[in-house]
PDB file of C-alpha atoms and ligand atoms in Angstrom:
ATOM      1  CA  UNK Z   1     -23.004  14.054 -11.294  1.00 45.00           C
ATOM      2  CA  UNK Z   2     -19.616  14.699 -13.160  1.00 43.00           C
ATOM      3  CA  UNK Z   3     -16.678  12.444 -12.596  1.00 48.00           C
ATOM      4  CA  UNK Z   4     -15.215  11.958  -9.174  1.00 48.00           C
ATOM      5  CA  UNK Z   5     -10.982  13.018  -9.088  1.00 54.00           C
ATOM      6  CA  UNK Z   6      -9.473   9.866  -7.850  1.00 68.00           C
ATOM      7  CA  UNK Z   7      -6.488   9.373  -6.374  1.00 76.00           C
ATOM      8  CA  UNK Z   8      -4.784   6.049  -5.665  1.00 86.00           C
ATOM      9  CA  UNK Z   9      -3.849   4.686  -2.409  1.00 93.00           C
ATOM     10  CA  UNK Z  10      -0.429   3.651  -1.659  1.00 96.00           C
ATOM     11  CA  UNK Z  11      -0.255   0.193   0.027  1.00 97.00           C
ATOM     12  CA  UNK Z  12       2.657  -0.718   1.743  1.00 97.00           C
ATOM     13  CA  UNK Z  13       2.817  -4.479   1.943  1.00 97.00           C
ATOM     14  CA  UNK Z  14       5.250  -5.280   4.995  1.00 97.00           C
ATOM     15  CA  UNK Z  15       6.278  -8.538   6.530  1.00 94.00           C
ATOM     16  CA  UNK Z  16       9.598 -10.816   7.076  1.00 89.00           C
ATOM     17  CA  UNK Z  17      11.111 -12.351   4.705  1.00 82.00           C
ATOM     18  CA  UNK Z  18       9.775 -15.681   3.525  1.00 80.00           C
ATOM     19  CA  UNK Z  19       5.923 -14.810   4.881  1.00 88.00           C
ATOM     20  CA  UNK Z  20       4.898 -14.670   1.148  1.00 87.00           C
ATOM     21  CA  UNK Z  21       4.683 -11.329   0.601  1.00 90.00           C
ATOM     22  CA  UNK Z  22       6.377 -11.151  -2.659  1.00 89.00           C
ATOM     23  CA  UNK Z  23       4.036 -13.997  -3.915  1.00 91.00           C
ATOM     24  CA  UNK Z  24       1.043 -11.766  -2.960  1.00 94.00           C
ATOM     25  CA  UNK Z  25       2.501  -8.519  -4.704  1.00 94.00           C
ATOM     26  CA  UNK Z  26       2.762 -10.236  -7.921  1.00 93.00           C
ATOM     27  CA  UNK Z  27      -0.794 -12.008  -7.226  1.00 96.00           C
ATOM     28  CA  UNK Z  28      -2.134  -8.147  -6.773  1.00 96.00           C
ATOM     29  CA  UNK Z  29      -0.290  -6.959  -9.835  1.00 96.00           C
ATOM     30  CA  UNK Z  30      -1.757  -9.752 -12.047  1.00 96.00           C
ATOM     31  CA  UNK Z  31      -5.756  -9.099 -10.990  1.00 96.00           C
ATOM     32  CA  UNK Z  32      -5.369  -5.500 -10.765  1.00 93.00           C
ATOM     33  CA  UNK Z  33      -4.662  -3.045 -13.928  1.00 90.00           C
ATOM     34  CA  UNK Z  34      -4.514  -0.167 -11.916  1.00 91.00           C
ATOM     35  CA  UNK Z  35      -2.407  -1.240  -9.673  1.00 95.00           C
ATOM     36  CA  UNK Z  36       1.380  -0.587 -10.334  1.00 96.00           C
ATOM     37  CA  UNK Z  37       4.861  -1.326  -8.535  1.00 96.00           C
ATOM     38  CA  UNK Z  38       6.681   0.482  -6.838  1.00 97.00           C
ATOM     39  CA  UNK Z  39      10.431  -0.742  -8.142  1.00 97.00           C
ATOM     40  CA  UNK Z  40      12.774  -0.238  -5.684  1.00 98.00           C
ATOM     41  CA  UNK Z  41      16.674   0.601  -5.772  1.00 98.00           C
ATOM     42  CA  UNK Z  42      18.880  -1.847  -4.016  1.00 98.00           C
ATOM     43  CA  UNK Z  43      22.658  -2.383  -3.312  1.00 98.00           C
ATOM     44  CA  UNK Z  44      21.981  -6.551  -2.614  1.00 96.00           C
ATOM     45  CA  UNK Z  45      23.374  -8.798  -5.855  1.00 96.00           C
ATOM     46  CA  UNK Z  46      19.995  -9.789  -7.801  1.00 96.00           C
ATOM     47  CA  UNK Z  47      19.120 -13.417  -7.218  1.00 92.00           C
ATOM     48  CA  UNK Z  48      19.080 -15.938 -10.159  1.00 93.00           C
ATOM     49  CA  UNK Z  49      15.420 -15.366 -11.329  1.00 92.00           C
ATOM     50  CA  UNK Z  50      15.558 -11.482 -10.457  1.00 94.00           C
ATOM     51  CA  UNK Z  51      15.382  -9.003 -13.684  1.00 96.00           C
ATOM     52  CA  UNK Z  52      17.085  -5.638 -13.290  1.00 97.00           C
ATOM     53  CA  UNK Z  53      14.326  -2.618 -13.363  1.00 96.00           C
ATOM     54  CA  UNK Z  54      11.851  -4.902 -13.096  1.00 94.00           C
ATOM     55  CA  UNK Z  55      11.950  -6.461  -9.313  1.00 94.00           C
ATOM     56  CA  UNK Z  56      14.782  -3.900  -8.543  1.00 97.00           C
ATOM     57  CA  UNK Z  57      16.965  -1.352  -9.868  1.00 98.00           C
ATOM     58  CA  UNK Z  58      20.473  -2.881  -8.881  1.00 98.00           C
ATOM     59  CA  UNK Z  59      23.417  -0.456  -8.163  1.00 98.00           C
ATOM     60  CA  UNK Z  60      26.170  -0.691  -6.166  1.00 98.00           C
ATOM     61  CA  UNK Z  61      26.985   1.621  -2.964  1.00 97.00           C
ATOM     62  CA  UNK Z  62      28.238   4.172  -4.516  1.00 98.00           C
ATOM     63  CA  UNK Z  63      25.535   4.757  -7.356  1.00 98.00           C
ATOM     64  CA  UNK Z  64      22.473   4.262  -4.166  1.00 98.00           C
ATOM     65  CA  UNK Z  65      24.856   7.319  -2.728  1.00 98.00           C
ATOM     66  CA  UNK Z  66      24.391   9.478  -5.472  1.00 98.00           C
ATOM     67  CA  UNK Z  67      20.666   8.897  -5.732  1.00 98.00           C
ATOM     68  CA  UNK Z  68      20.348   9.645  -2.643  1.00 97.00           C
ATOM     69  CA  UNK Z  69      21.928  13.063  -2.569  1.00 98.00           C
ATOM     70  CA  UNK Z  70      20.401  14.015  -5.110  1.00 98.00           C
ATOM     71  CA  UNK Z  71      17.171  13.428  -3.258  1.00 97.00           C
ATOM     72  CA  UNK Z  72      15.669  10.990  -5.422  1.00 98.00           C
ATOM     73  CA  UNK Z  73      14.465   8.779  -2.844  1.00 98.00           C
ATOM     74  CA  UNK Z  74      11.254   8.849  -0.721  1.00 97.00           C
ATOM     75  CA  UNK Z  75      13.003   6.867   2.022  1.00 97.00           C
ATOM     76  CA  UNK Z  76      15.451   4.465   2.466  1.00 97.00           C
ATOM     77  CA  UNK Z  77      16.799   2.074   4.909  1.00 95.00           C
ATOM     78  CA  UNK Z  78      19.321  -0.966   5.660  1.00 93.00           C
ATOM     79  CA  UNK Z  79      18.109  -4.114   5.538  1.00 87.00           C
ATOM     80  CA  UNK Z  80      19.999  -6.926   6.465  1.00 80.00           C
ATOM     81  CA  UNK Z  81      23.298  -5.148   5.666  1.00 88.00           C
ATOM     82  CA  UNK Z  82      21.704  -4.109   1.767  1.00 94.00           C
ATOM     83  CA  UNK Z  83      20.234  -0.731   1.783  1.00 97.00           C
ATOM     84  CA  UNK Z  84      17.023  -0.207  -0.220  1.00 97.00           C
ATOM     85  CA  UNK Z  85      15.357   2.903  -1.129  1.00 98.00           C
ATOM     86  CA  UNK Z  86      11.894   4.050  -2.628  1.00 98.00           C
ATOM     87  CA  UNK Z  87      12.724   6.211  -6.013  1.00 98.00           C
ATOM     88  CA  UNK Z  88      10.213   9.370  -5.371  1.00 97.00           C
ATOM     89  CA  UNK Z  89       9.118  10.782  -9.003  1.00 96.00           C
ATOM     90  CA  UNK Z  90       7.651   7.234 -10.334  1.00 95.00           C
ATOM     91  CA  UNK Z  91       5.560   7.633  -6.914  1.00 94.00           C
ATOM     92  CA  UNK Z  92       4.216  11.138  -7.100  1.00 92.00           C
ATOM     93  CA  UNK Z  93       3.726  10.491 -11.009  1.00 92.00           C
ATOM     94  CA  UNK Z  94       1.551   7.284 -10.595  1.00 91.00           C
ATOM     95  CA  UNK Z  95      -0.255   9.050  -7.089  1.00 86.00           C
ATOM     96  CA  UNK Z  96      -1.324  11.899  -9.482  1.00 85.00           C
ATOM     97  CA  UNK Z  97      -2.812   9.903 -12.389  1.00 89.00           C
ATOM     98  CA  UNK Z  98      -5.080   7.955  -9.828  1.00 87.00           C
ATOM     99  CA  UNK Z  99      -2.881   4.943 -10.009  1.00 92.00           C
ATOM    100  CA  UNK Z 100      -2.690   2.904  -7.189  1.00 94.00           C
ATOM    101  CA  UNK Z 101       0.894   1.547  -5.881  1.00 97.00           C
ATOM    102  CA  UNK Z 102       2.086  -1.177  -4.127  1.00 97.00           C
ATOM    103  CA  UNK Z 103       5.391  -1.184  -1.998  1.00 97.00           C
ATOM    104  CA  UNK Z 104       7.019  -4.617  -1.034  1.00 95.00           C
ATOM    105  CA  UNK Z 105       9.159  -2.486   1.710  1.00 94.00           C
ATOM    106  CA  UNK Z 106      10.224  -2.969   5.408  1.00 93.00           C
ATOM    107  CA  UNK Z 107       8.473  -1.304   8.388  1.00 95.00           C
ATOM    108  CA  UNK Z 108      10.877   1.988   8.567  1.00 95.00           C
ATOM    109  CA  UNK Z 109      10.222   2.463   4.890  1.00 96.00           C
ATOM    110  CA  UNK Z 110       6.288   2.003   5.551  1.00 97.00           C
ATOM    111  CA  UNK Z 111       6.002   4.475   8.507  1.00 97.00           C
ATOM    112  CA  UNK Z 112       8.180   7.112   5.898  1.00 97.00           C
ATOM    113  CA  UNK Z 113       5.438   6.648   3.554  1.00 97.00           C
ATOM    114  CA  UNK Z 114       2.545   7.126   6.017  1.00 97.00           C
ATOM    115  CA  UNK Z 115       4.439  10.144   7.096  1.00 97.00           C
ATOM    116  CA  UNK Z 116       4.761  11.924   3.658  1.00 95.00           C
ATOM    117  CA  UNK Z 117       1.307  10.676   2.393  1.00 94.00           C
ATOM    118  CA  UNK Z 118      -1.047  10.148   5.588  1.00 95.00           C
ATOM    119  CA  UNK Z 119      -4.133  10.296   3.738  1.00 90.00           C
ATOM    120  CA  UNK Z 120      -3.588   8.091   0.710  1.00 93.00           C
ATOM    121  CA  UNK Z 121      -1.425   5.291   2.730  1.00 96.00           C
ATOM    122  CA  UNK Z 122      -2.187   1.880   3.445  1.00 97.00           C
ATOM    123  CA  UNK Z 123      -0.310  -0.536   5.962  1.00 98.00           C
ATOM    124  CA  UNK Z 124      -0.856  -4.229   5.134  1.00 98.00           C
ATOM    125  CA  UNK Z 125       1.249  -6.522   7.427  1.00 98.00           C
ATOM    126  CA  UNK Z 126       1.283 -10.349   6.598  1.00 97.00           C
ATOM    127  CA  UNK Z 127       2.188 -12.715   9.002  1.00 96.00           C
ATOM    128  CA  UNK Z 128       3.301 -16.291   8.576  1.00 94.00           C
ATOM    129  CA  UNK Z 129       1.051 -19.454  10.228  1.00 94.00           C
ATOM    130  CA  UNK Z 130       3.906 -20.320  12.654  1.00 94.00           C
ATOM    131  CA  UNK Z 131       7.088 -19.967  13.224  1.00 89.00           C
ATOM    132  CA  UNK Z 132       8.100 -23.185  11.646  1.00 90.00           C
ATOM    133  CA  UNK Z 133       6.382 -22.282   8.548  1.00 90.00           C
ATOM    134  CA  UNK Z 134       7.979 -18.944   8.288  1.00 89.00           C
ATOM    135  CA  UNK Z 135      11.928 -21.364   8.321  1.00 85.00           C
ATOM    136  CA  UNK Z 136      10.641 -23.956   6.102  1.00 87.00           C
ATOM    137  CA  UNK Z 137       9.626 -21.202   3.811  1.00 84.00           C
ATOM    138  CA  UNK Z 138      12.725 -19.597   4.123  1.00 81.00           C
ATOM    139  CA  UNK Z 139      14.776 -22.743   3.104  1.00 79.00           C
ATOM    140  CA  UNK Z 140      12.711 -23.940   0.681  1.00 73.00           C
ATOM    141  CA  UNK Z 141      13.072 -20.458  -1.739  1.00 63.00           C
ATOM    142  CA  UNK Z 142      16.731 -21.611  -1.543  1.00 56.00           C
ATOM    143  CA  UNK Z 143      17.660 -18.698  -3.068  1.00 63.00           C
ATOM    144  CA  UNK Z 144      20.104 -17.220  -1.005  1.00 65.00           C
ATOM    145  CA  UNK Z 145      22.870 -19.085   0.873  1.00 74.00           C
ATOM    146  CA  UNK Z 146      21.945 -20.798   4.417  1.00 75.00           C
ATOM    147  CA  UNK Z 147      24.283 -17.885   7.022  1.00 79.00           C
ATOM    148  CA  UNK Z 148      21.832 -14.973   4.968  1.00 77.00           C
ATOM    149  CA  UNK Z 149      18.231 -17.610   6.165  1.00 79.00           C
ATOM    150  CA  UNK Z 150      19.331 -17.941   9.390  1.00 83.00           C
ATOM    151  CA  UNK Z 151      20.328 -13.910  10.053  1.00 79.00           C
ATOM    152  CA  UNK Z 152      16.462 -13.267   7.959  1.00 79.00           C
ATOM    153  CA  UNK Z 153      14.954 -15.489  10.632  1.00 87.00           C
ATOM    154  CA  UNK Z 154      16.382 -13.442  13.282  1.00 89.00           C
ATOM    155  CA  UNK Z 155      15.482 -10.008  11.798  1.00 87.00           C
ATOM    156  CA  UNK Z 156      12.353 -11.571  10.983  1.00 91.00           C
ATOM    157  CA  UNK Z 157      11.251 -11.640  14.811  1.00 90.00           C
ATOM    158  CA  UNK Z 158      12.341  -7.796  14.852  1.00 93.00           C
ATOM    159  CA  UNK Z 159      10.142  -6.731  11.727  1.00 94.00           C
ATOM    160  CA  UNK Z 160       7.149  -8.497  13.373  1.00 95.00           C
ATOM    161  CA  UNK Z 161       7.188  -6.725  16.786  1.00 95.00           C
ATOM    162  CA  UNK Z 162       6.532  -3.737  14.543  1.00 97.00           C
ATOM    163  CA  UNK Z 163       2.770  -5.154  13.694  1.00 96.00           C
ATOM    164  CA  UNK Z 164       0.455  -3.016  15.542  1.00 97.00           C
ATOM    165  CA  UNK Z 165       1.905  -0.088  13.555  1.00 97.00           C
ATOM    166  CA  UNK Z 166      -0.578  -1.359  10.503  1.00 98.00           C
ATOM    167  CA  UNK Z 167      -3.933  -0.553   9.651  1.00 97.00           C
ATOM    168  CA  UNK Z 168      -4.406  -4.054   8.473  1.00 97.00           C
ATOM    169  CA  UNK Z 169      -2.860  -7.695   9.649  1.00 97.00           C
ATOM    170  CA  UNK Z 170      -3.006 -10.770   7.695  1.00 96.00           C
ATOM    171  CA  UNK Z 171      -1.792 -14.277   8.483  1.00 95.00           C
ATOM    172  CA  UNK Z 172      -1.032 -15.689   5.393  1.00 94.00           C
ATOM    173  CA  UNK Z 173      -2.238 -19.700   6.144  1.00 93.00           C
ATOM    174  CA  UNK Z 174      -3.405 -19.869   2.827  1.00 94.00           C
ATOM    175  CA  UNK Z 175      -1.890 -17.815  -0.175  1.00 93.00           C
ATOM    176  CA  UNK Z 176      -5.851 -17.741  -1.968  1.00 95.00           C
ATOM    177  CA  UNK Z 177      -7.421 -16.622   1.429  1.00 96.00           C
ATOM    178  CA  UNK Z 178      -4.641 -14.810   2.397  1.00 96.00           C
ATOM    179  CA  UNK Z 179      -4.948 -13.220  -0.896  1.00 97.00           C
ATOM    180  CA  UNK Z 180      -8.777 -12.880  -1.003  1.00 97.00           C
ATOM    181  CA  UNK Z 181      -8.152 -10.432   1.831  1.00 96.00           C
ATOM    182  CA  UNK Z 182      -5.462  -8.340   0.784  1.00 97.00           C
ATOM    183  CA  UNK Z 183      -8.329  -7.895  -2.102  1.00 97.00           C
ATOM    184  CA  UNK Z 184     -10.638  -6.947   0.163  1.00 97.00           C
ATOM    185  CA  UNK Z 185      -8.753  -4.628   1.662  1.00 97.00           C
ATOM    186  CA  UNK Z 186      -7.819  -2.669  -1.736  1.00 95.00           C
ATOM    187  CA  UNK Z 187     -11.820  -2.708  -2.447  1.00 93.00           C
ATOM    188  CA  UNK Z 188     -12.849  -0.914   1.269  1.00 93.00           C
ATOM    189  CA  UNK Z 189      -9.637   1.346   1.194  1.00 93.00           C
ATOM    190  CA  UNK Z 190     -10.631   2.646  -2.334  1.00 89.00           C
ATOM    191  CA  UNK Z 191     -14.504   2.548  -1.387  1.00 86.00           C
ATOM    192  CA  UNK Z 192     -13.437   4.606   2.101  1.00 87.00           C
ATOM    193  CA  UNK Z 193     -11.504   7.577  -0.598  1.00 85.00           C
ATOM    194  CA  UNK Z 194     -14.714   7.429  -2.942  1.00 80.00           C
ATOM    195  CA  UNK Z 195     -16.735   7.895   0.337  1.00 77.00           C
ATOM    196  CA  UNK Z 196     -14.881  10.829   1.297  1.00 76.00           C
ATOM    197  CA  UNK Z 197     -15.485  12.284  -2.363  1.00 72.00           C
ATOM    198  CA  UNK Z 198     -18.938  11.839  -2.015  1.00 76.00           C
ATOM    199  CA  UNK Z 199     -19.163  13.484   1.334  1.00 79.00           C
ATOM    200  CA  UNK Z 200     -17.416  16.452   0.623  1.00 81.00           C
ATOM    201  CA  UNK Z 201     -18.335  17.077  -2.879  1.00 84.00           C
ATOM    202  CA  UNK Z 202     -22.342  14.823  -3.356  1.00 85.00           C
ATOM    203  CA  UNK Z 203     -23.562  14.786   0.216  1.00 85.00           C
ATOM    204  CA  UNK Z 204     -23.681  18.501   0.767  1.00 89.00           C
ATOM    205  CA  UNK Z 205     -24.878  19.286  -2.969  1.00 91.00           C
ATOM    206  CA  UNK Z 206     -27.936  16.499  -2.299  1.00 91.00           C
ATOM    207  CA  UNK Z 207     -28.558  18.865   1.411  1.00 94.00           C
ATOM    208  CA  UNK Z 208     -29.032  21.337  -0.479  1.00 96.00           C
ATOM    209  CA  UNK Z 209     -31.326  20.110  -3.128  1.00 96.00           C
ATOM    210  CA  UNK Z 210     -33.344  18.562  -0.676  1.00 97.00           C
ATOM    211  CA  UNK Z 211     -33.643  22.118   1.754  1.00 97.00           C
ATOM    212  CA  UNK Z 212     -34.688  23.755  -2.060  1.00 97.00           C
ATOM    213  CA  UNK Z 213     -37.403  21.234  -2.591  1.00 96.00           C
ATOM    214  CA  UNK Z 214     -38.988  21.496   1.106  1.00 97.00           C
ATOM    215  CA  UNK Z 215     -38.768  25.464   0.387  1.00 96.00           C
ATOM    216  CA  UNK Z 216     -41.074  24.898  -2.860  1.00 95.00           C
ATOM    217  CA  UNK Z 217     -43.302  22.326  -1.289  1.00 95.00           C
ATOM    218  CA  UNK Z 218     -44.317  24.769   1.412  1.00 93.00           C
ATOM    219  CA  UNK Z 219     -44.463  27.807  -1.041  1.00 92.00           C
ATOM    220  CA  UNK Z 220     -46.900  25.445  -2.472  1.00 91.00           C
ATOM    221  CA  UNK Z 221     -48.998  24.387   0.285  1.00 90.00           C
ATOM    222  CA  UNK Z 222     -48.820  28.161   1.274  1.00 90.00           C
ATOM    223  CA  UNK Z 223     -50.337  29.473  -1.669  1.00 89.00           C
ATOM    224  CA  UNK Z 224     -53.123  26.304  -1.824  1.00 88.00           C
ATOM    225  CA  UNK Z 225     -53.878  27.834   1.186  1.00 87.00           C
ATOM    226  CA  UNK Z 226     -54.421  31.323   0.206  1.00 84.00           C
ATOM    227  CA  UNK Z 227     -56.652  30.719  -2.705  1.00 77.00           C
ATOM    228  CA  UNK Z 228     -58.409  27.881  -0.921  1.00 69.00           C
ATOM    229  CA  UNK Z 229     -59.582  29.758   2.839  1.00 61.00           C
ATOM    230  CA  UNK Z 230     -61.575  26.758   3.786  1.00 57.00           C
ATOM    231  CA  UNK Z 231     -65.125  26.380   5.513  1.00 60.00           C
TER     232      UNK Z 231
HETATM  233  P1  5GP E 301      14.718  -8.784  -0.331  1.00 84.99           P
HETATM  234  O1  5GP E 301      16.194  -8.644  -0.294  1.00 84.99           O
HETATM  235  O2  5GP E 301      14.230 -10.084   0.273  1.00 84.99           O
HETATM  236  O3  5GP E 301      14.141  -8.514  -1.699  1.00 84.99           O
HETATM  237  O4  5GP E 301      14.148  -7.614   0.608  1.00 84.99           O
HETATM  238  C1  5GP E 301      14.558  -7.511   1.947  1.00 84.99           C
HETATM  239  C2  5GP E 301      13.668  -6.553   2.671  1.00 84.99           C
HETATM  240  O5  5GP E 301      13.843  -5.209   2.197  1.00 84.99           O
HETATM  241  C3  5GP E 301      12.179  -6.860   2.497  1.00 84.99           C
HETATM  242  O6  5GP E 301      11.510  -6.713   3.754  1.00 84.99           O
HETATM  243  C4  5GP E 301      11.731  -5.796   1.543  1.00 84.99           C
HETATM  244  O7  5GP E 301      10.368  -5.535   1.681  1.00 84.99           O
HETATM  245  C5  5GP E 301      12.585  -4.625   1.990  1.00 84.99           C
HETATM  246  N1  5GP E 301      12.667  -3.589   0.959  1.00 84.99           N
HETATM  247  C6  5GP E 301      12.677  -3.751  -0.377  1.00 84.99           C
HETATM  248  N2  5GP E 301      12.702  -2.565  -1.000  1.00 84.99           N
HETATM  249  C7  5GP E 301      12.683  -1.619  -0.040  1.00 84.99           C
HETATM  250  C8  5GP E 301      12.678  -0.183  -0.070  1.00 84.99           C
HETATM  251  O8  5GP E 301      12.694   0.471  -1.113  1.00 84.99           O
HETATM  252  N3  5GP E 301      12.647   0.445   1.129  1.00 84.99           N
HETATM  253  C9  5GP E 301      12.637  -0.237   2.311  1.00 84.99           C
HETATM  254  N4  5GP E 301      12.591   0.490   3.428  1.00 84.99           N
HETATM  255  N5  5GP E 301      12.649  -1.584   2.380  1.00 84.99           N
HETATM  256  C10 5GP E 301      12.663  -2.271   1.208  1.00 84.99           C
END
């Protein structure tokens, strides 16, 4: 059987901030070759350990404008008064070579993505153990000032209302479980593609093999027949 064309899936990895998401990106990254990121374009200041064009491309208002009338984003949205957008060439470039890609995006800029690539999308939500977990977490990244935790904990109640909108929901209790399944969910979602290869391209190939060999048996026993008349 010659090679199989692959193309990658595109798994949007959604949850509020300070549910570990970020943590499991990387983690995915790290194990996975063929998985790349998708870097997105941001108007928020970068945060101490943040490199530019590597967790973000940082630009100010008016350079996110121009990208984005020059259509060079996928989608876009505001989050928590930054907006952040999807840069669409790295995507269709890395879709195309069979790469897969993973987005670290909000729910708006997941259901985009379904939208404009329905078959080779994947919605991952991850949900924190409890509420108290998800503010400890928040406070212990200490990252940003106290005012921007407490406005992420209240937007983080908004983005998880939106998690029956994802094929696939994950409470992250434990970063190595919680990361053992987002594994297991990159294995079935690329096994579920392969399958679809192999249906439309093996399965009816095999069919017809198989109706081509039942056609020579009974040529066969017809002519066994005909020089063998019996008693
Ligand atoms: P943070 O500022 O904590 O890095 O990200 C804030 C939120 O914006 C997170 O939920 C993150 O996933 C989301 N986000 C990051 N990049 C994008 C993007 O390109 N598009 C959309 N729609 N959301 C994004």
């Amino acid at each position: 059987m010659s090679p199989l064309p692959k193309r990658g899936i595109l798994l949007a990895l959604c949850s509020p901030s300070g549910a570990g998401k970020s943590t499991l990106a990387r983690a995915l990254l790290r194990s996975d070759t063929n998985i790349r990121p998708s870097i997105s374009m941001t108007t928020r200041p970068p945060r101490p350990s943040e490199v530019n064009g590597k967790d973000y491309h940082f630009v100010d208002r008016a350079g996110f404008q121009r990208a984005l009338d020059a259509g060079l984003l996928l989608e876009w949205a505001e989050v928590h008064g930054n907006l952040y957008g999807t840069p669409l060439e790295p995507v269709r470039e890395l879709i195309e070579t069979g790469r897969d890609v993973v987005f670290d995006i909000d729910w708006q800029g997941a259901a985009v993505i379904q939208r404009a690539y329905p078959d080779d999308y994947v919605g991952v939500f991850v949900l924190p153990p409890s509420a108290e977990h998800l503010r400890s977490r928040l406070q212990t990244r200490a990252e940003d000032a106290p005012d921007v935790i407490a406005q992420r904990l209240k937007n983080a109640r908004d983005e998880i209302s939106h998690w029956r909108e994802f094929q696939h929901v994950i409470v992250n209790d434990d970063v190595d479980r919680c990361f053992a399944r987002l594994t297991a969910v990159v294995y079935v979602e690329r096994v579920k593609r392969l399958h679809t290869l192999v249906v439309e391209q093996f399965a009816p190939k095999l069919l017809d093999d198989i109706d081509r060999l039942v056609e020579e048996i009974a040529i066969g026993l017809e002519l066994e027949a005909g020089t063998n008349p019996g008693p």
